[in-house]
PDB file of C-alpha atoms and ligand atoms in Angstrom:
ATOM      1  CA  MET A  24      20.659 -45.811  61.012  1.00 39.00           C
ATOM      2  CA  GLU A  25      20.506 -49.127  59.214  1.00 39.00           C
ATOM      3  CA  SER A  26      17.161 -50.307  57.924  1.00 40.00           C
ATOM      4  CA  GLY A  27      15.787 -53.650  58.967  1.00 40.00           C
ATOM      5  CA  SER A  28      17.989 -53.796  62.071  1.00 44.00           C
ATOM      6  CA  LYS A  29      17.357 -56.485  64.661  1.00 49.00           C
ATOM      7  CA  GLY A  30      17.315 -56.065  68.412  1.00 61.00           C
ATOM      8  CA  PRO A  31      15.344 -53.555  70.438  1.00 67.00           C
ATOM      9  CA  GLY A  32      14.326 -51.444  67.420  1.00 66.00           C
ATOM     10  CA  SER A  33      15.824 -48.640  65.394  1.00 86.00           C
ATOM     11  CA  LEU A  34      14.418 -45.784  67.481  1.00 94.00           C
ATOM     12  CA  PHE A  35      15.031 -47.361  70.885  1.00 96.00           C
ATOM     13  CA  ASN A  36      16.668 -44.871  73.253  1.00 96.00           C
ATOM     14  CA  ARG A  37      17.461 -42.520  70.317  1.00 96.00           C
ATOM     15  CA  ASN A  38      16.867 -38.810  69.827  1.00 97.00           C
ATOM     16  CA  LEU A  39      14.561 -37.727  67.017  1.00 97.00           C
ATOM     17  CA  VAL A  40      15.627 -34.276  65.838  1.00 97.00           C
ATOM     18  CA  SER A  41      15.313 -34.425  62.049  1.00 96.00           C
ATOM     19  CA  ILE A  42      13.514 -36.562  59.494  1.00 97.00           C
ATOM     20  CA  LYS A  43      16.859 -36.711  57.652  1.00 96.00           C
ATOM     21  CA  GLN A  44      18.306 -39.031  60.323  1.00 95.00           C
ATOM     22  CA  LEU A  45      15.779 -41.732  59.360  1.00 95.00           C
ATOM     23  CA  ASP A  46      16.104 -44.004  56.362  1.00 94.00           C
ATOM     24  CA  LYS A  47      13.245 -45.569  54.435  1.00 96.00           C
ATOM     25  CA  GLY A  48      13.341 -48.809  56.426  1.00 95.00           C
ATOM     26  CA  VAL A  49      13.091 -47.030  59.783  1.00 95.00           C
ATOM     27  CA  ILE A  50      10.240 -44.834  58.567  1.00 97.00           C
ATOM     28  CA  GLU A  51       8.411 -47.930  57.338  1.00 97.00           C
ATOM     29  CA  GLU A  52       8.930 -49.486  60.792  1.00 96.00           C
ATOM     30  CA  ILE A  53       7.435 -46.388  62.454  1.00 97.00           C
ATOM     31  CA  LEU A  54       4.463 -46.379  60.068  1.00 98.00           C
ATOM     32  CA  ALA A  55       3.834 -50.088  60.732  1.00 97.00           C
ATOM     33  CA  GLU A  56       3.901 -49.427  64.490  1.00 97.00           C
ATOM     34  CA  SER A  57       1.569 -46.469  63.874  1.00 98.00           C
ATOM     35  CA  GLU A  58      -0.921 -48.857  62.247  1.00 98.00           C
ATOM     36  CA  ARG A  59      -0.876 -50.974  65.409  1.00 97.00           C
ATOM     37  CA  MET A  60      -1.280 -47.850  67.528  1.00 98.00           C
ATOM     38  CA  LEU A  61      -4.185 -46.717  65.336  1.00 98.00           C
ATOM     39  CA  GLU A  62      -6.033 -49.906  66.285  1.00 97.00           C
ATOM     40  CA  ILE A  63      -5.408 -49.201  69.988  1.00 96.00           C
ATOM     41  CA  TYR A  64      -6.499 -45.589  69.464  1.00 96.00           C
ATOM     42  CA  LYS A  65      -9.705 -46.594  67.661  1.00 96.00           C
ATOM     43  CA  SER A  66     -10.591 -49.258  70.239  1.00 95.00           C
ATOM     44  CA  ASN A  67      -9.961 -46.700  73.002  1.00 89.00           C
ATOM     45  CA  SER A  68      -8.136 -49.356  75.011  1.00 91.00           C
ATOM     46  CA  ARG A  69      -5.377 -48.374  77.438  1.00 88.00           C
ATOM     47  CA  PRO A  70      -2.600 -50.987  77.100  1.00 92.00           C
ATOM     48  CA  ASN A  71      -0.257 -49.504  79.777  1.00 94.00           C
ATOM     49  CA  LEU A  72       2.743 -50.051  77.519  1.00 97.00           C
ATOM     50  CA  LEU A  73       4.473 -47.007  79.013  1.00 98.00           C
ATOM     51  CA  ALA A  74       3.210 -47.296  82.598  1.00 98.00           C
ATOM     52  CA  GLY A  75       5.630 -45.662  85.022  1.00 98.00           C
ATOM     53  CA  ARG A  76       7.345 -43.615  82.280  1.00 98.00           C
ATOM     54  CA  ILE A  77       7.286 -39.816  82.296  1.00 98.00           C
ATOM     55  CA  MET A  78       7.259 -37.509  79.255  1.00 98.00           C
ATOM     56  CA  ALA A  79       8.274 -33.862  79.673  1.00 98.00           C
ATOM     57  CA  SER A  80       6.344 -31.603  77.311  1.00 98.00           C
ATOM     58  CA  MET A  81       8.470 -28.446  76.939  1.00 98.00           C
ATOM     59  CA  PHE A  82       6.918 -25.880  74.626  1.00 98.00           C
ATOM     60  CA  PHE A  83       8.727 -22.562  74.185  1.00 98.00           C
ATOM     61  CA  GLU A  84       6.360 -21.695  71.298  1.00 97.00           C
ATOM     62  CA  PRO A  85       2.555 -21.956  70.948  1.00 97.00           C
ATOM     63  CA  SER A  86       1.043 -25.277  69.894  1.00 98.00           C
ATOM     64  CA  THR A  87      -2.284 -27.068  69.901  1.00 98.00           C
ATOM     65  CA  ARG A  88      -1.811 -30.235  67.818  1.00 98.00           C
ATOM     66  CA  THR A  89       1.768 -31.183  68.600  1.00 98.00           C
ATOM     67  CA  ARG A  90       1.727 -30.619  72.355  1.00 98.00           C
ATOM     68  CA  LEU A  91      -1.699 -32.069  73.021  1.00 98.00           C
ATOM     69  CA  SER A  92      -1.408 -35.033  70.653  1.00 98.00           C
ATOM     70  CA  PHE A  93       1.926 -35.968  72.271  1.00 98.00           C
ATOM     71  CA  GLU A  94       0.304 -35.665  75.703  1.00 98.00           C
ATOM     72  CA  SER A  95      -2.733 -37.646  74.573  1.00 98.00           C
ATOM     73  CA  ALA A  96      -0.412 -40.297  73.099  1.00 98.00           C
ATOM     74  CA  MET A  97       1.521 -40.657  76.366  1.00 98.00           C
ATOM     75  CA  HIS A  98      -1.661 -40.881  78.451  1.00 98.00           C
ATOM     76  CA  ARG A  99      -3.147 -43.481  76.077  1.00 97.00           C
ATOM     77  CA  LEU A 100      -0.093 -45.688  76.629  1.00 98.00           C
ATOM     78  CA  GLY A 101      -0.368 -45.427  80.419  1.00 97.00           C
ATOM     79  CA  GLY A 102       2.476 -42.935  80.872  1.00 98.00           C
ATOM     80  CA  SER A 103       2.540 -39.625  82.748  1.00 98.00           C
ATOM     81  CA  VAL A 104       3.175 -36.093  81.508  1.00 98.00           C
ATOM     82  CA  ILE A 105       4.854 -33.095  83.121  1.00 98.00           C
ATOM     83  CA  GLY A 106       5.822 -29.852  81.457  1.00 98.00           C
ATOM     84  CA  PHE A 107       4.888 -26.370  80.391  1.00 98.00           C
ATOM     85  CA  ALA A 108       3.203 -24.578  77.527  1.00 98.00           C
ATOM     86  CA  ASP A 109       4.245 -21.079  78.578  1.00 96.00           C
ATOM     87  CA  PRO A 110       8.002 -20.532  78.894  1.00 96.00           C
ATOM     88  CA  LEU A 111       7.322 -17.331  80.857  1.00 96.00           C
ATOM     89  CA  SER A 112       6.180 -19.570  83.723  1.00 96.00           C
ATOM     90  CA  THR A 113       9.597 -21.268  83.794  1.00 97.00           C
ATOM     91  CA  SER A 114      13.076 -20.204  84.832  1.00 97.00           C
ATOM     92  CA  SER A 115      13.939 -19.474  81.202  1.00 96.00           C
ATOM     93  CA  ALA A 116      12.164 -16.180  81.988  1.00 97.00           C
ATOM     94  CA  LYS A 117      14.947 -15.596  84.540  1.00 97.00           C
ATOM     95  CA  GLY A 118      17.606 -16.265  81.913  1.00 97.00           C
ATOM     96  CA  GLU A 119      18.183 -20.020  82.270  1.00 97.00           C
ATOM     97  CA  THR A 120      19.605 -21.437  79.047  1.00 97.00           C
ATOM     98  CA  LEU A 121      17.904 -24.189  77.062  1.00 98.00           C
ATOM     99  CA  SER A 122      20.905 -26.442  77.753  1.00 98.00           C
ATOM    100  CA  ASP A 123      20.549 -26.005  81.517  1.00 98.00           C
ATOM    101  CA  THR A 124      16.780 -26.540  81.340  1.00 98.00           C
ATOM    102  CA  VAL A 125      17.343 -29.746  79.327  1.00 98.00           C
ATOM    103  CA  ARG A 126      19.952 -30.961  81.833  1.00 98.00           C
ATOM    104  CA  ILE A 127      17.540 -30.411  84.728  1.00 98.00           C
ATOM    105  CA  MET A 128      14.507 -31.903  82.965  1.00 98.00           C
ATOM    106  CA  SER A 129      16.554 -35.010  82.098  1.00 98.00           C
ATOM    107  CA  ALA A 130      16.540 -35.762  85.838  1.00 98.00           C
ATOM    108  CA  TYR A 131      12.754 -35.422  86.021  1.00 98.00           C
ATOM    109  CA  ALA A 132      11.515 -37.319  82.952  1.00 98.00           C
ATOM    110  CA  ASP A 133      12.316 -40.306  80.699  1.00 98.00           C
ATOM    111  CA  ILE A 134      11.859 -38.404  77.411  1.00 98.00           C
ATOM    112  CA  LEU A 135      11.822 -34.700  76.515  1.00 98.00           C
ATOM    113  CA  VAL A 136       9.538 -33.346  73.775  1.00 98.00           C
ATOM    114  CA  ILE A 137      10.681 -29.820  72.954  1.00 98.00           C
ATOM    115  CA  ARG A 138       9.436 -27.032  70.699  1.00 98.00           C
ATOM    116  CA  HIS A 139      11.631 -23.957  70.379  1.00 98.00           C
ATOM    117  CA  PRO A 140      11.514 -20.837  68.170  1.00 96.00           C
ATOM    118  CA  THR A 141      15.193 -21.039  67.158  1.00 97.00           C
ATOM    119  CA  GLU A 142      16.311 -23.324  64.337  1.00 96.00           C
ATOM    120  CA  GLY A 143      19.028 -25.658  65.591  1.00 96.00           C
ATOM    121  CA  ALA A 144      18.406 -24.911  69.287  1.00 97.00           C
ATOM    122  CA  ILE A 145      17.267 -28.458  70.028  1.00 96.00           C
ATOM    123  CA  THR A 146      20.232 -30.022  68.256  1.00 95.00           C
ATOM    124  CA  GLY A 147      22.405 -27.637  70.230  1.00 96.00           C
ATOM    125  CA  ALA A 148      20.964 -28.931  73.520  1.00 96.00           C
ATOM    126  CA  LEU A 149      21.541 -32.623  72.731  1.00 96.00           C
ATOM    127  CA  ASP A 150      24.782 -32.832  74.693  1.00 96.00           C
ATOM    128  CA  SER A 151      22.959 -31.657  77.820  1.00 97.00           C
ATOM    129  CA  ALA A 152      20.294 -34.379  77.629  1.00 97.00           C
ATOM    130  CA  SER A 153      20.743 -37.704  79.382  1.00 98.00           C
ATOM    131  CA  VAL A 154      17.365 -39.024  78.160  1.00 98.00           C
ATOM    132  CA  PRO A 155      16.000 -39.146  74.579  1.00 98.00           C
ATOM    133  CA  LEU A 156      14.892 -35.866  73.100  1.00 98.00           C
ATOM    134  CA  VAL A 157      12.232 -35.295  70.408  1.00 98.00           C
ATOM    135  CA  ASN A 158      12.169 -32.154  68.278  1.00 98.00           C
ATOM    136  CA  ALA A 159       8.569 -30.913  68.245  1.00 98.00           C
ATOM    137  CA  GLY A 160       9.499 -28.067  65.880  1.00 98.00           C
ATOM    138  CA  ASP A 161      12.553 -25.764  65.944  1.00 97.00           C
ATOM    139  CA  GLY A 162      11.971 -22.397  64.302  1.00 96.00           C
ATOM    140  CA  THR A 163      12.210 -22.698  60.529  1.00 95.00           C
ATOM    141  CA  GLY A 164      14.142 -25.944  60.874  1.00 96.00           C
ATOM    142  CA  GLN A 165      12.520 -29.351  61.258  1.00 96.00           C
ATOM    143  CA  HIS A 166       9.335 -30.960  62.597  1.00 98.00           C
ATOM    144  CA  PRO A 167      10.027 -34.679  62.175  1.00 98.00           C
ATOM    145  CA  THR A 168       6.951 -36.156  63.854  1.00 98.00           C
ATOM    146  CA  GLN A 169       4.772 -33.884  61.690  1.00 98.00           C
ATOM    147  CA  ALA A 170       6.388 -35.382  58.595  1.00 98.00           C
ATOM    148  CA  LEU A 171       5.836 -38.895  59.942  1.00 98.00           C
ATOM    149  CA  TYR A 172       2.120 -38.382  60.361  1.00 98.00           C
ATOM    150  CA  ASP A 173       1.939 -36.519  57.038  1.00 98.00           C
ATOM    151  CA  LEU A 174       3.364 -39.665  55.422  1.00 98.00           C
ATOM    152  CA  PHE A 175       0.956 -41.832  57.388  1.00 98.00           C
ATOM    153  CA  ALA A 176      -1.958 -39.690  56.154  1.00 98.00           C
ATOM    154  CA  ILE A 177      -0.737 -39.841  52.549  1.00 98.00           C
ATOM    155  CA  LYS A 178      -0.455 -43.629  52.764  1.00 98.00           C
ATOM    156  CA  LYS A 179      -3.958 -43.866  54.183  1.00 98.00           C
ATOM    157  CA  GLU A 180      -5.464 -41.506  51.613  1.00 98.00           C
ATOM    158  CA  LYS A 181      -3.549 -42.560  48.485  1.00 98.00           C
ATOM    159  CA  GLY A 182      -2.769 -46.190  49.328  1.00 98.00           C
ATOM    160  CA  ARG A 183       0.948 -45.733  48.592  1.00 98.00           C
ATOM    161  CA  LEU A 184       4.023 -43.693  49.473  1.00 98.00           C
ATOM    162  CA  THR A 185       5.821 -43.899  46.140  1.00 98.00           C
ATOM    163  CA  ASN A 186       5.251 -42.669  42.602  1.00 98.00           C
ATOM    164  CA  LEU A 187       3.564 -39.488  43.834  1.00 98.00           C
ATOM    165  CA  ASN A 188       3.740 -35.892  42.701  1.00 98.00           C
ATOM    166  CA  VAL A 189       3.120 -33.695  45.727  1.00 98.00           C
ATOM    167  CA  ALA A 190       2.635 -29.932  45.425  1.00 98.00           C
ATOM    168  CA  LEU A 191       4.080 -28.010  48.378  1.00 98.00           C
ATOM    169  CA  VAL A 192       2.408 -24.609  48.337  1.00 98.00           C
ATOM    170  CA  GLY A 193       2.940 -21.238  49.995  1.00 96.00           C
ATOM    171  CA  ASP A 194       5.558 -20.320  52.558  1.00 95.00           C
ATOM    172  CA  LEU A 195       8.315 -22.715  51.575  1.00 97.00           C
ATOM    173  CA  LYS A 196      10.952 -20.471  53.119  1.00 95.00           C
ATOM    174  CA  HIS A 197       9.864 -20.544  56.772  1.00 94.00           C
ATOM    175  CA  GLY A 198       7.730 -23.705  57.033  1.00 93.00           C
ATOM    176  CA  ARG A 199       9.438 -26.391  59.103  1.00 96.00           C
ATOM    177  CA  ALA A 200       6.606 -28.818  58.333  1.00 97.00           C
ATOM    178  CA  ILE A 201       7.314 -28.277  54.621  1.00 97.00           C
ATOM    179  CA  HIS A 202      11.041 -28.712  55.138  1.00 97.00           C
ATOM    180  CA  SER A 203      10.588 -32.026  56.964  1.00 98.00           C
ATOM    181  CA  LEU A 204       7.939 -33.321  54.564  1.00 98.00           C
ATOM    182  CA  ALA A 205      10.043 -32.476  51.490  1.00 98.00           C
ATOM    183  CA  TYR A 206      12.791 -34.768  52.816  1.00 98.00           C
ATOM    184  CA  ALA A 207      10.322 -37.457  53.904  1.00 98.00           C
ATOM    185  CA  LEU A 208       8.822 -37.556  50.393  1.00 98.00           C
ATOM    186  CA  ALA A 209      12.267 -37.502  48.819  1.00 98.00           C
ATOM    187  CA  ILE A 210      13.345 -40.522  50.898  1.00 97.00           C
ATOM    188  CA  PHE A 211      10.546 -42.412  49.090  1.00 98.00           C
ATOM    189  CA  GLY A 212      11.647 -41.061  45.687  1.00 98.00           C
ATOM    190  CA  ASN A 213       8.604 -38.877  44.988  1.00 98.00           C
ATOM    191  CA  SER A 214       8.448 -35.790  42.745  1.00 98.00           C
ATOM    192  CA  LEU A 215       7.867 -32.351  44.235  1.00 98.00           C
ATOM    193  CA  THR A 216       6.178 -29.314  42.720  1.00 98.00           C
ATOM    194  CA  LEU A 217       7.228 -26.287  44.766  1.00 98.00           C
ATOM    195  CA  ILE A 218       4.760 -23.397  44.427  1.00 98.00           C
ATOM    196  CA  SER A 219       5.487 -20.113  46.176  1.00 97.00           C
ATOM    197  CA  PRO A 220       5.803 -16.388  45.675  1.00 96.00           C
ATOM    198  CA  GLN A 221       9.364 -15.397  44.730  1.00 94.00           C
ATOM    199  CA  SER A 222      10.025 -14.095  48.263  1.00 92.00           C
ATOM    200  CA  LEU A 223       9.033 -17.373  49.926  1.00 95.00           C
ATOM    201  CA  LYS A 224      10.859 -19.945  47.811  1.00 97.00           C
ATOM    202  CA  MET A 225      12.363 -22.995  49.478  1.00 97.00           C
ATOM    203  CA  PRO A 226      16.015 -22.211  50.321  1.00 97.00           C
ATOM    204  CA  ALA A 227      18.125 -22.968  47.223  1.00 97.00           C
ATOM    205  CA  SER A 228      20.536 -25.048  49.328  1.00 97.00           C
ATOM    206  CA  MET A 229      17.663 -27.299  50.399  1.00 98.00           C
ATOM    207  CA  VAL A 230      16.387 -27.745  46.829  1.00 98.00           C
ATOM    208  CA  ALA A 231      19.915 -28.594  45.681  1.00 98.00           C
ATOM    209  CA  ASP A 232      20.370 -31.056  48.560  1.00 98.00           C
ATOM    210  CA  LEU A 233      17.054 -32.770  47.793  1.00 98.00           C
ATOM    211  CA  GLU A 234      17.984 -33.121  44.111  1.00 97.00           C
ATOM    212  CA  ARG A 235      21.566 -34.188  44.741  1.00 97.00           C
ATOM    213  CA  SER A 236      21.005 -36.533  47.700  1.00 97.00           C
ATOM    214  CA  TYR A 237      17.811 -38.244  46.494  1.00 97.00           C
ATOM    215  CA  GLY A 238      17.825 -37.689  42.728  1.00 97.00           C
ATOM    216  CA  ILE A 239      14.183 -36.609  42.748  1.00 98.00           C
ATOM    217  CA  ARG A 240      12.407 -34.427  40.179  1.00 97.00           C
ATOM    218  CA  ILE A 241      11.611 -30.920  41.462  1.00 98.00           C
ATOM    219  CA  ILE A 242       9.678 -28.238  39.597  1.00 97.00           C
ATOM    220  CA  GLN A 243       9.429 -24.680  40.965  1.00 98.00           C
ATOM    221  CA  HIS A 244       6.629 -22.299  40.039  1.00 97.00           C
ATOM    222  CA  ASP A 245       4.559 -19.453  41.415  1.00 97.00           C
ATOM    223  CA  SER A 246       1.133 -20.381  40.033  1.00 97.00           C
ATOM    224  CA  LEU A 247      -1.339 -22.517  41.970  1.00 97.00           C
ATOM    225  CA  ASP A 248      -2.495 -23.903  38.606  1.00 97.00           C
ATOM    226  CA  GLN A 249       0.624 -26.107  38.722  1.00 96.00           C
ATOM    227  CA  ALA A 250      -0.987 -27.977  41.660  1.00 98.00           C
ATOM    228  CA  LEU A 251      -4.177 -28.904  39.818  1.00 97.00           C
ATOM    229  CA  ASN A 252      -2.939 -32.329  38.735  1.00 95.00           C
ATOM    230  CA  ALA A 253      -0.891 -33.197  41.798  1.00 98.00           C
ATOM    231  CA  ASP A 254      -1.647 -36.339  43.779  1.00 98.00           C
ATOM    232  CA  ALA A 255      -1.639 -34.214  46.931  1.00 98.00           C
ATOM    233  CA  VAL A 256      -1.528 -30.481  47.657  1.00 98.00           C
ATOM    234  CA  TYR A 257       0.150 -29.588  50.961  1.00 98.00           C
ATOM    235  CA  ILE A 258      -0.589 -26.007  51.978  1.00 98.00           C
ATOM    236  CA  PRO A 259       0.468 -24.668  55.379  1.00 96.00           C
ATOM    237  CA  ARG A 260      -0.352 -21.150  56.556  1.00 93.00           C
ATOM    238  CA  MET A 261       1.996 -18.261  55.836  1.00 92.00           C
ATOM    239  CA  GLN A 262       4.245 -18.178  58.936  1.00 88.00           C
ATOM    240  CA  LYS A 263       3.366 -14.642  60.081  1.00 89.00           C
ATOM    241  CA  GLU A 264       5.608 -14.686  63.172  1.00 89.00           C
ATOM    242  CA  ARG A 265       8.690 -15.440  61.050  1.00 88.00           C
ATOM    243  CA  PHE A 266       8.350 -12.489  58.649  1.00 92.00           C
ATOM    244  CA  SER A 267      10.715  -9.595  59.371  1.00 88.00           C
ATOM    245  CA  ASP A 268       8.430  -7.285  57.346  1.00 89.00           C
ATOM    246  CA  GLN A 269       4.754  -7.484  58.365  1.00 92.00           C
ATOM    247  CA  LYS A 270       3.727  -5.538  55.220  1.00 91.00           C
ATOM    248  CA  GLU A 271       5.195  -8.372  53.160  1.00 89.00           C
ATOM    249  CA  TYR A 272       3.195 -10.841  55.243  1.00 91.00           C
ATOM    250  CA  GLU A 273      -0.013  -8.923  54.529  1.00 91.00           C
ATOM    251  CA  ARG A 274       0.824  -8.898  50.805  1.00 91.00           C
ATOM    252  CA  VAL A 275       1.184 -12.680  50.624  1.00 90.00           C
ATOM    253  CA  ALA A 276      -1.191 -13.858  53.413  1.00 88.00           C
ATOM    254  CA  ALA A 277      -3.880 -14.883  50.929  1.00 89.00           C
ATOM    255  CA  TYR A 278      -1.608 -15.340  47.902  1.00 94.00           C
ATOM    256  CA  TYR A 279      -2.900 -18.898  47.435  1.00 97.00           C
ATOM    257  CA  VAL A 280      -6.339 -20.063  48.532  1.00 97.00           C
ATOM    258  CA  ILE A 281      -7.818 -23.520  48.157  1.00 98.00           C
ATOM    259  CA  ASP A 282     -11.519 -23.002  47.541  1.00 98.00           C
ATOM    260  CA  LYS A 283     -14.387 -24.676  45.697  1.00 98.00           C
ATOM    261  CA  ARG A 284     -13.259 -23.102  42.464  1.00 97.00           C
ATOM    262  CA  PHE A 285      -9.816 -24.713  42.793  1.00 98.00           C
ATOM    263  CA  MET A 286     -11.376 -28.034  43.788  1.00 98.00           C
ATOM    264  CA  ALA A 287     -13.673 -27.957  40.736  1.00 97.00           C
ATOM    265  CA  MET A 288     -10.638 -27.634  38.446  1.00 98.00           C
ATOM    266  CA  ALA A 289      -8.363 -30.040  40.340  1.00 97.00           C
ATOM    267  CA  GLY A 290      -8.032 -33.728  39.597  1.00 94.00           C
ATOM    268  CA  SER A 291     -10.706 -35.926  41.145  1.00 96.00           C
ATOM    269  CA  ASP A 292      -7.986 -37.743  43.156  1.00 96.00           C
ATOM    270  CA  THR A 293      -6.111 -34.629  44.298  1.00 98.00           C
ATOM    271  CA  ILE A 294      -6.211 -34.514  48.090  1.00 98.00           C
ATOM    272  CA  ILE A 295      -5.647 -31.412  50.223  1.00 98.00           C
ATOM    273  CA  LEU A 296      -3.345 -31.651  53.226  1.00 98.00           C
ATOM    274  CA  SER A 297      -2.172 -29.110  55.777  1.00 98.00           C
ATOM    275  CA  PRO A 298      -0.237 -29.274  59.038  1.00 98.00           C
ATOM    276  CA  LEU A 299      -2.758 -26.733  60.380  1.00 97.00           C
ATOM    277  CA  PRO A 300      -3.566 -24.346  61.993  1.00 96.00           C
ATOM    278  CA  ARG A 301      -5.094 -22.642  58.956  1.00 96.00           C
ATOM    279  CA  THR A 302      -5.517 -18.949  58.526  1.00 94.00           C
ATOM    280  CA  MET A 303      -6.626 -17.850  55.032  1.00 94.00           C
ATOM    281  CA  GLU A 304      -5.168 -20.483  52.730  1.00 96.00           C
ATOM    282  CA  ILE A 305      -8.003 -23.028  52.897  1.00 98.00           C
ATOM    283  CA  ASN A 306     -11.539 -21.741  52.569  1.00 98.00           C
ATOM    284  CA  PRO A 307     -13.793 -23.564  55.089  1.00 98.00           C
ATOM    285  CA  GLU A 308     -16.222 -24.178  52.206  1.00 98.00           C
ATOM    286  CA  VAL A 309     -13.857 -27.012  51.205  1.00 98.00           C
ATOM    287  CA  ASP A 310     -13.931 -28.753  54.614  1.00 98.00           C
ATOM    288  CA  THR A 311     -16.782 -31.137  53.846  1.00 97.00           C
ATOM    289  CA  MET A 312     -15.434 -32.229  50.446  1.00 98.00           C
ATOM    290  CA  LYS A 313     -14.138 -35.796  50.386  1.00 97.00           C
ATOM    291  CA  ASN A 314     -10.675 -34.772  49.160  1.00 98.00           C
ATOM    292  CA  ALA A 315     -10.212 -32.329  52.063  1.00 98.00           C
ATOM    293  CA  ALA A 316      -8.022 -34.640  54.144  1.00 98.00           C
ATOM    294  CA  TYR A 317      -6.486 -32.201  56.656  1.00 98.00           C
ATOM    295  CA  PHE A 318      -8.674 -32.982  59.656  1.00 98.00           C
ATOM    296  CA  ARG A 319      -8.229 -36.737  59.163  1.00 98.00           C
ATOM    297  CA  GLN A 320      -4.500 -36.012  58.836  1.00 98.00           C
ATOM    298  CA  ALA A 321      -4.419 -34.100  62.165  1.00 98.00           C
ATOM    299  CA  ALA A 322      -6.097 -36.994  63.998  1.00 98.00           C
ATOM    300  CA  TYR A 323      -3.270 -39.321  62.871  1.00 98.00           C
ATOM    301  CA  GLY A 324      -0.925 -37.236  65.047  1.00 98.00           C
ATOM    302  CA  VAL A 325      -2.005 -39.267  68.074  1.00 98.00           C
ATOM    303  CA  PRO A 326      -1.311 -42.845  66.851  1.00 98.00           C
ATOM    304  CA  VAL A 327       1.902 -41.829  65.084  1.00 98.00           C
ATOM    305  CA  ARG A 328       3.189 -40.104  68.237  1.00 98.00           C
ATOM    306  CA  MET A 329       2.115 -43.136  70.275  1.00 98.00           C
ATOM    307  CA  ALA A 330       4.330 -45.196  67.959  1.00 98.00           C
ATOM    308  CA  VAL A 331       7.275 -42.799  68.300  1.00 98.00           C
ATOM    309  CA  LEU A 332       7.045 -42.681  72.113  1.00 98.00           C
ATOM    310  CA  LYS A 333       6.657 -46.445  72.382  1.00 98.00           C
ATOM    311  CA  MET A 334       9.548 -47.176  70.002  1.00 97.00           C
ATOM    312  CA  ILE A 335      11.930 -44.726  71.718  1.00 98.00           C
ATOM    313  CA  LEU A 336      11.032 -45.714  75.291  1.00 98.00           C
ATOM    314  CA  LYS A 337      10.325 -49.420  74.934  1.00 96.00           C
ATOM    315  CA  GLY A 338      11.638 -50.559  71.579  1.00 93.00           C
ATOM    316  CA  ARG A 339       9.780 -52.870  69.250  1.00 80.00           C
TER     317      ARG A 339
HETATM  318  N1   CP B   9       0.969 -28.767  62.979  1.00 80.84           N
HETATM  319  C1   CP B   9       1.420 -28.204  64.124  1.00 80.84           C
HETATM  320  O1   CP B   9       2.602 -28.244  64.473  1.00 80.84           O
HETATM  321  O2   CP B   9       0.422 -27.607  64.849  1.00 80.84           O
HETATM  322  P1   CP B   9       0.630 -26.902  66.242  1.00 80.84           P
HETATM  323  O3   CP B   9       1.486 -25.684  66.030  1.00 80.84           O
HETATM  324  O4   CP B   9      -0.756 -26.548  66.729  1.00 80.84           O
HETATM  325  O5   CP B   9       1.334 -27.866  67.161  1.00 80.84           O
END
């Protein structure tokens, strides 16, 4: 996509499957629209921008934030929602393929928001869709709208999206939120400090692609001390359901923990972010500290998804 394009808008009638399909200009457009949506969200007005439009919410994997913030976003813009949160209640339990389900749902809704446990499954179903499709997380692959509201949160908290050193901590192998955010930060030329146990390193091909395609500085380490001076520390949970060896999960589940001790040593401007849900990696004792930004971050999911829905369905 070209940045700064004229006409109905860069996301209009497009699929959103990966953060990598967006350039800096388009992301800036989405974040600007998100600011406008934040005002609508805070004023609790209902502008009916998407009245008469239907969003299908199709979740083949558990979700709280993504599914319900998308649904809240659609309702706040006057649209309607159909869908499912339990695939066992659908004909996929009888063996219907994702492609067939997408083909059918395209006749029932104006936009499909899909989460699926298999990386690449949503991209694979694109040819069956006759309405725009949004990837709400595909296995260990991508979670583009998560990255968009992560960027929005960083901009709100730090006042900028450039010249940052962000520490990505923990399960860098399986975390789709991490994978999307790494690219989103790279698009803005930021430095990354990747902190993980040896077994959970970011795939080498992804690190090489980030370095080669964006020319950014990447440091890899296994000590949380390397995050102490970061501008932001992004720490998702260890992705238990994606470990083939549950003993290995138990070994690393609490490998890194953000607690008051860490916060006392960290820089006074170091903020803590997480896509949530949390398990053991952030001690609740940190929740009330001013640099604990993860609950503010989660709330931004609504206005950013309002922006995405509005820009895809209605344009600028
Ligand atoms: N961050 C995120 O994707 O949360 P959910 O799994 O609850 O949607």
